[in-house]
Short mmCIF file of C-alpha atoms in Angstrom, two decimals:
data_model
loop_
_atom_site.label_atom_id
_atom_site.label_comp_id
_atom_site.label_asym_id
_atom_site.label_seq_id
_atom_site.Cartn_x
_atom_site.Cartn_y
_atom_site.Cartn_z
CA MET A 1232 5.17 -11.25 -6.12
CA LEU A 1233 4.58 -10.12 -2.52
CA LYS A 1234 6.35 -6.96 -1.41
CA ALA A 1235 7.85 -7.18 2.06
CA MET A 1236 9.44 -5.11 4.81
CA ILE A 1237 11.78 -6.60 7.41
CA VAL A 1238 11.92 -4.86 10.80
CA ASP A 1239 14.61 -6.02 13.22
CA ASP A 1240 17.18 -4.07 15.23
CA GLU A 1241 19.88 -6.64 14.39
CA ALA A 1242 21.33 -6.31 10.89
CA PRO A 1243 22.51 -9.96 10.69
CA ALA A 1244 18.98 -11.14 11.50
CA ARG A 1245 17.56 -8.96 8.71
CA SER A 1246 20.12 -10.29 6.24
CA GLU A 1247 19.44 -13.91 7.20
CA LEU A 1248 15.70 -13.52 6.83
CA ALA A 1249 16.08 -11.73 3.48
CA TYR A 1250 18.24 -14.63 2.30
CA LEU A 1251 15.66 -17.22 3.41
CA LEU A 1252 12.86 -15.31 1.69
CA GLY A 1253 14.92 -15.38 -1.48
CA GLU A 1254 15.30 -19.14 -1.10
CA VAL A 1255 11.55 -19.66 -0.66
CA GLY A 1256 10.72 -17.29 -3.54
CA GLY A 1257 7.64 -15.23 -4.34
CA VAL A 1258 8.60 -12.40 -1.98
CA GLU A 1259 10.57 -9.24 -2.76
CA VAL A 1260 12.12 -7.45 0.22
CA VAL A 1261 11.73 -3.82 -0.85
CA VAL A 1262 12.75 -2.15 2.41
CA GLU A 1263 14.30 -2.86 5.81
CA ALA A 1264 14.15 -0.99 9.12
CA ALA A 1265 16.08 -1.25 12.37
CA GLY A 1266 13.22 -0.07 14.56
CA VAL A 1267 9.57 0.89 14.72
CA ARG A 1268 10.07 4.63 14.17
CA GLU A 1269 12.13 3.99 11.03
CA ALA A 1270 9.58 1.41 9.85
CA ILE A 1271 6.72 3.89 10.16
CA GLU A 1272 8.57 6.47 8.06
CA LYS A 1273 9.57 3.97 5.39
CA LEU A 1274 6.09 2.48 5.20
CA LYS A 1275 4.86 5.86 3.96
CA GLU A 1276 7.20 5.59 0.96
CA TYR A 1277 7.17 1.84 0.40
CA PRO A 1278 3.71 0.23 0.57
CA VAL A 1279 4.13 -3.48 1.29
CA ASP A 1280 1.96 -6.59 1.49
CA VAL A 1281 3.67 -8.05 4.54
CA ILE A 1282 5.91 -6.95 7.40
CA PHE A 1283 8.27 -9.48 8.99
CA LEU A 1284 8.58 -8.04 12.47
CA ASP A 1285 10.79 -8.66 15.50
CA ILE A 1286 9.18 -8.06 18.90
CA ASN A 1287 11.89 -6.88 21.31
CA MET A 1288 13.38 -3.69 19.89
CA PRO A 1289 14.50 -0.31 21.28
CA GLU A 1290 12.03 2.60 21.52
CA ALA A 1291 8.89 0.58 20.76
CA THR A 1292 8.08 -3.11 20.52
CA GLY A 1293 6.86 -4.97 17.46
CA LEU A 1294 3.60 -5.63 19.30
CA GLN A 1295 3.01 -1.88 19.68
CA PHE A 1296 3.73 -1.37 15.98
CA ALA A 1297 1.32 -4.16 15.01
CA GLU A 1298 -1.37 -2.67 17.24
CA ALA A 1299 -0.99 0.68 15.43
CA LEU A 1300 -1.18 -1.01 12.03
CA LYS A 1301 -4.62 -2.40 12.93
CA HIS A 1302 -6.05 1.10 12.53
CA LEU A 1303 -5.19 1.22 8.82
CA LYS A 1304 -8.03 0.46 6.43
CA PHE A 1305 -6.06 -2.24 4.65
CA PRO A 1306 -3.03 -2.96 6.85
CA PRO A 1307 -0.20 -5.16 5.60
CA ALA A 1308 -0.02 -8.69 6.93
CA VAL A 1309 2.24 -9.07 9.98
CA VAL A 1310 4.47 -12.08 10.55
CA PHE A 1311 6.36 -11.96 13.83
CA VAL A 1312 9.89 -13.37 13.80
CA THR A 1313 11.25 -13.66 17.33
CA ALA A 1314 13.31 -15.76 19.73
CA TYR A 1315 10.70 -15.49 22.51
CA SER A 1316 7.82 -17.97 22.36
CA GLU A 1317 6.01 -16.38 25.34
CA HIS A 1318 4.81 -13.57 23.05
CA ALA A 1319 2.77 -15.87 20.78
CA ILE A 1320 -0.62 -15.19 22.39
CA ASP A 1321 -0.03 -11.43 22.40
CA ALA A 1322 0.98 -11.61 18.73
CA PHE A 1323 -2.29 -13.11 17.59
CA GLN A 1324 -4.25 -10.60 19.70
CA VAL A 1325 -2.89 -7.89 17.38
CA ASN A 1326 -4.06 -9.86 14.31
CA ALA A 1327 -0.70 -11.37 13.35
CA THR A 1328 -0.90 -13.61 10.31
CA ASP A 1329 1.78 -15.92 11.69
CA PHE A 1330 4.41 -16.27 14.42
CA LEU A 1331 7.86 -17.67 13.59
CA MET A 1332 10.58 -18.69 16.00
CA LYS A 1333 14.23 -17.91 15.42
CA PRO A 1334 16.17 -19.57 13.89
CA VAL A 1335 13.61 -19.64 11.09
CA GLU A 1336 13.19 -22.88 9.14
CA THR A 1337 12.63 -22.57 5.39
CA GLU A 1338 9.64 -24.93 5.35
CA ARG A 1339 7.94 -23.05 8.18
CA LEU A 1340 8.63 -19.74 6.44
CA ALA A 1341 7.00 -21.05 3.27
CA GLN A 1342 3.85 -21.88 5.27
CA ALA A 1343 3.75 -18.34 6.63
CA ILE A 1344 4.09 -16.88 3.13
CA ASN A 1345 1.15 -18.98 1.93
CA ARG A 1346 -0.96 -17.59 4.77
CA VAL A 1347 0.07 -14.08 3.80
CA ARG A 1348 -0.96 -14.70 0.19
CA GLU A 1349 -4.41 -15.80 1.35
CA GLN A 1350 -4.82 -12.65 3.45
CA VAL A 1351 -3.62 -10.37 0.65
CA ALA A 1352 -6.08 -12.01 -1.76
CA LEU A 1353 -8.95 -11.40 0.68
CA HIS A 1354 -7.98 -7.73 1.06
CA ALA A 1355 -7.72 -7.32 -2.72
CA GLN A 1356 -11.21 -8.78 -3.16
CA ALA A 1357 -12.59 -6.48 -0.48
CA GLN A 1358 -11.10 -3.48 -2.30
CA LYS A 1359 -12.62 -4.55 -5.61
CA ASN A 1360 -16.03 -4.92 -4.01
CA GLU A 1361 -15.97 -1.44 -2.49
CA ARG A 1362 -17.87 1.23 -4.41
CA ILE A 1363 -18.16 5.00 -4.35
CA PRO A 1364 -21.22 7.21 -5.11
CA VAL A 1365 -21.08 9.55 -8.14
CA GLU A 1366 -23.52 11.37 -10.41
CA LYS A 1367 -24.29 10.90 -14.12
CA GLY A 1368 -27.18 12.44 -16.02
CA GLY A 1369 -28.84 13.60 -12.83
CA LYS A 1370 -28.75 10.10 -11.33
CA LYS A 1371 -26.81 8.75 -8.38
CA ILE A 1372 -24.59 5.83 -9.39
CA LEU A 1373 -22.24 3.54 -7.50
CA ILE A 1374 -18.98 2.67 -9.27
CA GLY A 1375 -16.30 0.21 -8.22
CA ILE A 1376 -13.18 1.87 -6.83
CA ASP A 1377 -11.01 -0.52 -8.85
CA THR A 1378 -12.55 0.84 -12.10
CA ILE A 1379 -11.39 4.42 -11.44
CA ARG A 1380 -8.40 5.52 -13.54
CA PHE A 1381 -7.95 8.98 -12.05
CA VAL A 1382 -9.75 11.74 -10.17
CA LYS A 1383 -9.51 15.35 -11.34
CA ALA A 1384 -10.32 18.43 -9.27
CA ARG A 1385 -12.86 20.89 -10.64
CA ASP A 1386 -13.28 23.89 -8.33
CA ASP A 1387 -14.71 22.46 -5.08
CA TYR A 1388 -15.88 19.29 -6.83
CA ALA A 1389 -14.24 16.48 -8.78
CA TYR A 1390 -14.54 14.21 -11.80
CA LEU A 1391 -13.82 10.49 -11.68
CA GLN A 1392 -12.60 8.87 -14.91
CA THR A 1393 -13.11 5.17 -15.66
CA ASP A 1394 -12.08 3.36 -18.85
CA GLY A 1395 -15.15 4.52 -20.73
CA ASP A 1396 -16.87 7.33 -18.87
CA ARG A 1397 -16.45 10.36 -16.64
CA TYR A 1398 -18.55 10.88 -13.52
CA PHE A 1399 -19.22 13.95 -11.39
CA SER A 1400 -18.74 14.04 -7.62
CA THR A 1401 -19.87 16.73 -5.21
CA VAL A 1402 -16.99 15.65 -2.95
CA SER A 1403 -13.70 17.56 -3.19
CA LEU A 1404 -10.47 15.97 -4.38
CA ALA A 1405 -9.01 16.23 -0.86
CA GLN A 1406 -11.98 14.33 0.59
CA LEU A 1407 -11.80 11.70 -2.15
CA GLU A 1408 -8.09 11.27 -1.47
CA LYS A 1409 -8.93 10.32 2.13
CA ARG A 1410 -11.72 8.01 0.97
CA LEU A 1411 -9.40 6.24 -1.50
CA ASP A 1412 -6.49 5.96 0.93
CA GLY A 1413 -5.31 2.36 1.02
CA HIS A 1414 -6.65 1.60 -2.46
CA GLY A 1415 -3.47 2.29 -4.42
CA PHE A 1416 -4.16 5.91 -5.41
CA PHE A 1417 -1.45 8.57 -5.48
CA ARG A 1418 -1.68 12.39 -5.55
CA VAL A 1419 0.55 13.21 -8.53
CA HIS A 1420 -0.55 16.84 -8.86
CA ARG A 1421 -2.68 19.30 -6.91
CA ALA A 1422 -5.47 18.58 -9.40
CA TYR A 1423 -4.96 14.85 -10.02
CA LEU A 1424 -5.26 11.65 -8.02
CA VAL A 1425 -4.15 8.56 -9.98
CA ASN A 1426 -4.75 4.83 -9.64
CA LEU A 1427 -1.17 3.49 -9.68
CA SER A 1428 -2.25 0.10 -11.03
CA MET A 1429 -3.58 1.81 -14.18
CA ILE A 1430 -0.29 3.50 -15.17
CA GLU A 1431 1.01 2.10 -18.46
CA GLU A 1432 3.68 4.62 -19.41
CA VAL A 1433 5.81 7.19 -17.58
CA GLU A 1434 7.32 9.87 -19.84
CA SER A 1435 9.99 12.33 -18.75
CA ILE A 1436 9.19 15.95 -19.63
CA LYS A 1437 11.61 18.83 -19.99
CA GLY A 1438 11.97 20.67 -16.69
CA GLY A 1439 12.15 17.56 -14.51
CA THR A 1440 8.48 16.63 -14.53
CA LEU A 1441 6.65 13.55 -15.78
CA SER A 1442 3.60 12.71 -17.89
CA LEU A 1443 1.53 9.57 -17.29
CA THR A 1444 -0.43 7.42 -19.71
CA LEU A 1445 -3.16 5.36 -18.07
CA ASN A 1446 -4.90 2.23 -19.29
CA GLY A 1447 -8.04 3.08 -21.28
CA VAL A 1448 -7.54 6.86 -21.05
CA ASP A 1449 -6.47 9.28 -23.80
CA GLU A 1450 -5.77 12.23 -21.50
CA LYS A 1451 -2.14 12.62 -20.39
CA ILE A 1452 -1.77 13.12 -16.64
CA PRO A 1453 0.83 15.67 -15.47
CA VAL A 1454 3.04 15.05 -12.45
CA SER A 1455 4.15 18.08 -10.45
CA ARG A 1456 7.91 18.44 -9.96
CA ARG A 1457 7.76 18.07 -6.19
CA ARG A 1458 5.92 14.74 -6.46
CA VAL A 1459 8.22 13.13 -9.03
CA SER A 1460 10.60 11.54 -6.52
CA SER A 1461 7.90 10.03 -4.29
CA LEU A 1462 5.98 8.75 -7.34
CA LYS A 1463 9.08 6.99 -8.66
CA LYS A 1464 9.55 5.32 -5.29
CA ALA A 1465 5.92 4.21 -5.24
CA LEU A 1466 6.34 2.70 -8.71
CA GLY A 1467 9.73 1.20 -7.94
CA LEU A 1468 11.46 3.24 -10.69
#
């Protein structure tokens, strides 16, 4: 199921598109925004696979927003939805996945969604193929980022836990957090960075905190109180 954001300054247009996406299926609209500034803020809380984006909006245009998204390591796909065909060339210059004209036809929308799925699959494969250097037994080793369950701070260094082993890194947790940005990791505690896709169980703890159980890991991961709300949003809880 693709997770989507709709950005349009007209509420009826957002509602109509959300309805059409429901008709086509395979897409969950997790968040909407009435403008670029609001979209940027909500994107921090709601990671999505695709943004359905109007072009002419107050404050900043959809083209400007799409240009900014290009600087992300793994940006969401962008599908422009507009009433102005003259923007088509500009749209593809900012790496748009597709360009739809209003009123949107269901069949044409389905084609755009298929293109988005192809792009998301390519990004997912690129993430799986990316590796990070660590140390084990005095040797330098490269491990796949997708195999990492969590990263734990240890003084100025860090440990990276996979399903069957723990590796040492001379890089700090803060530096690793930047390196893993865009790969589905979340800072749940000042000492822990967790791979969200590996979370199997979320347990409420007295005092308003949480404890996480990860796939293939015995150690329980604590969640600091101030990160509980944002973690729940990231997990859709």
